[in-house]
Amino acid sequence: MNAPVKDLGTEPVEMSYSEAIKDALDIALRTDERVILMGEDIGVYGGAFQVTGDLVHTYGEDRVMDTPISELGAAGVAVGAALTGLRPIFEFQFSDFATLAMEQIVNQAAKVRYMLGGDVSVPLVMRFPAGSGTGAAAQHSQSLEAWLAHVPGLKVIQPTTPHDAKGMLLAALEDPDPVMIFEHKLLYKTKGMVPQGHYTVPIGKAHVARPGTDVTIVATSIMVHKSLAAAEELAAVGISAEVIDLRTIRPIDRETVFTSVEKTSRLVCVYEAVKTLGIGAEISAMVAESHAFDFLDAPILRLGGTDNPMPYNPELEKASVPQVEDIVSNVINLVKGKI
Amino acid sequence: MPIEVILPKVDMDMSSGTIASWYKSEGEMVEEGEALFDIETDKATMEVESPGTGTLHFVSAKEGDIVPIGQSVAWLFAEGEEVVEPAGSGVSTADTVQAAAVESDTTEEPIVVGSPVFLSGTRATPLARRVAKKLNIDLQSVGGSGPRGRIVRSDVEKAAKSGTASPPPQTITVGGKTGAQKTADELGLAYTKVPVDRMRSIIAARLTESKSTVPHFYLNADLQIDKLLEMRVQINLALQNTDAKKISVNDLLVKACAAALKTVPEANASWDGDSIIKFDDAHISVAVSIDGGLITPVVRNAQKKDIQTISSEIADLAARAKTGKLGSKEYQGGSFSISNLGMFGVKSFNAIINPPESMILAVGQGAAQFVPDNEGNPKLATVMSVTLSCDHRVVDGALGAVWLKKFKELIENPTSLMLN
């Protein structure tokens, strides 16, 4: 089989995050025969979040496969398919179900290259609709990305815009090793300008979403949008916040974070996952261990989810994750020297 | 969680304080708001209240210890709480480091005594430490504006700009004695070594800074004070059968200084690095000699006050100064100083400017001497010599002279001092 054929990008068009992913899937299926899609109800139903749409009608059930309700078994098949030279893209209905497939993800996909002396690789892409805000309660609203980011051998990405969702998915397909994509469910409807045709956004490179001078906010996923909204409010009170969209949480783009901290001297990490032992802890420690430590003029602050299962009650659900006003008030306190 | 008791910042320029006395001892129960210990700052003693209720444990600073602001001095444990020493308790100050260095008299190797930038007892952000190192500033001399006195970058930069910070201590030889002591030892001279207390070291630092960084010049004048003395007699006669305290010559001099500043407002100013601060009112610092040093309490807005008010304020400030009960705001923020040594028989002297003020008036004794009258015949008069020290950055020679001329007129024709 041949390597993917790249189209030249043309004029960007506006599309939603889910449309951008579907566009990437379509390009991948069209240009690379090795690509197959796997997942529960991704065929005729079009996926739990309607991301795969009608791709099954274009590419057939051999390439857009509905899998049985057995994440463990299906993920195992996906790992095996990748080992045989295919490029499977596996969709979990909810990221929470990753727990059912941990053996295949953690012990097989992440380890096989190492166990076999580098003679084989697992070019597998897994997509995880994640996060809260949909009233889907404790077993369908988690943010488990840090779990997988803890495993050597896996790459973990969290695109936040339609542009990056498409470009990073296509970059993931070019990666010879397993790449886990966490897509926040509330982002599927968000819109943005997306180039047509094939392009990639590199994995492992953070994006300075808004430059600033007083404080660095390193955010992931939907918290990037909340942080940008917060930065707007902060600007109104004279605080210039630099917002970094981390995009990849393994491997982390250390240099972009360090450079920003050197500039602003204050660091706030904002993420939806439970605060304890989360990505914010990693970023904080990373800065504290580096030369950037010498540039800190205030303690590092983590704003993460509260330590509880995600409540069903919408008000409690909202209270369980950082909101724009939380970011604003905490940043003001930090910059004013009250923390 | 035990409550940490830290040394609070109770004074604007304070970077450390001395624990004067503890009201409570280890293991004793303390209520929130109860007096816990006395802290001796540059020039006053303040009572520090307990930040919470609990049993006092792990008192790490004993009486007499000099502790940087923001440093932990003890912990309070709530009832039933397990008493385990919290991390970070324990005292480590420049003084303990220095004491240790001086005591170890066995080596002649040069060492750096307590490079304060790295002292664990100072709460400062990494960036503040970095900037302090770059600017060669002793963090111990910088006040922290952050929570619990943490020093942040802006504090260091502000201190550097205002010139209130001092450089880190220099390398010295362990066991190295000062020049005076060394010479005395070599010649076998008998002496007593008296440790310098906090006030003495502050006076030393401030006046060294003043004399070495403020460009002084001096203006002398002889004032005939017979009319002033006569007026004082009249006033005190009038007060004879009242409860009011008699007014002194010094009270009249303070009033005259304020009145002269009101007439020459350009002289009522301070140098502030890149600008000059001109005060709207005359705040007269009056040098008061106290045990072990001197202090300059301030008579605020003196140009608006009558002589009796000024007199009673000075009496109150001086009395409280002698018992160490002045609040920091009462001896800071003067715009002009007056120092009177006439009562000691001093004829005239030059005073060192009290920064950031830009003028100080040194007042000598009023003594009888012959002066020519209008016809050139000798006339006996009481003459007082005064010397005005000026900061040339703010007050030029002519301006100082104009002020002194006005002052002389007021003293020699004192009736107008009775008018506000």
Short mmCIF file of N, CA, C and O in Angstrom, two decimals, chain A residues 4 126 168 170 173 183 188 235 266 272 286 310 315-316 329:
data_model
loop_
_atom_site.label_atom_id
_atom_site.label_comp_id
_atom_site.label_asym_id
_atom_site.label_seq_id
_atom_site.Cartn_x
_atom_site.Cartn_y
_atom_site.Cartn_z
N PRO A 4 0.21 8.11 2.33
CA PRO A 4 -0.90 9.00 2.01
C PRO A 4 -0.54 10.03 0.95
O PRO A 4 0.60 10.50 0.89
N MET A 126 -6.61 6.66 18.47
CA MET A 126 -7.84 6.44 19.25
C MET A 126 -8.45 7.79 19.57
O MET A 126 -7.75 8.71 19.99
N MET A 168 -4.32 18.00 13.59
CA MET A 168 -3.65 17.09 14.52
C MET A 168 -4.07 15.64 14.29
O MET A 168 -3.29 14.72 14.49
N LEU A 170 -4.76 14.43 11.36
CA LEU A 170 -3.98 14.00 10.19
C LEU A 170 -2.51 13.78 10.56
O LEU A 170 -1.85 12.88 10.04
N LEU A 173 -2.18 10.43 12.24
CA LEU A 173 -2.18 9.31 11.28
C LEU A 173 -0.79 9.07 10.70
O LEU A 173 -0.46 7.97 10.28
N GLU A 183 -11.20 14.62 22.72
CA GLU A 183 -12.02 15.68 22.12
C GLU A 183 -13.11 16.06 23.12
O GLU A 183 -13.90 15.20 23.52
N TYR A 188 -17.56 20.01 20.05
CA TYR A 188 -17.98 19.51 18.74
C TYR A 188 -18.76 20.54 17.93
O TYR A 188 -18.67 20.60 16.72
N ALA A 235 -8.00 41.77 30.82
CA ALA A 235 -7.46 42.93 30.10
C ALA A 235 -8.21 44.20 30.50
O ALA A 235 -7.63 45.27 30.62
N ARG A 266 4.62 34.58 36.20
CA ARG A 266 3.53 33.96 36.97
C ARG A 266 2.89 32.86 36.14
O ARG A 266 2.75 33.01 34.93
N GLU A 272 -9.69 20.81 33.03
CA GLU A 272 -10.99 20.36 33.56
C GLU A 272 -10.86 19.11 34.42
O GLU A 272 -11.66 18.89 35.33
N MET A 286 7.37 20.65 36.33
CA MET A 286 8.28 20.84 35.20
C MET A 286 8.94 22.24 35.28
O MET A 286 10.15 22.38 35.09
N MET A 310 -18.33 13.36 38.77
CA MET A 310 -19.08 14.45 38.14
C MET A 310 -20.57 14.33 38.48
O MET A 310 -21.19 13.31 38.19
N GLU A 315 -26.13 22.37 38.02
CA GLU A 315 -25.44 23.41 38.80
C GLU A 315 -24.19 22.84 39.47
O GLU A 315 -23.13 23.47 39.52
N LEU A 316 -24.35 21.64 40.03
CA LEU A 316 -23.19 21.01 40.69
C LEU A 316 -22.13 20.62 39.67
O LEU A 316 -20.94 20.69 39.93
N SER A 329 -10.92 35.56 38.89
CA SER A 329 -10.67 35.96 40.28
C SER A 329 -9.33 35.42 40.79
O SER A 329 -8.60 36.11 41.49
#
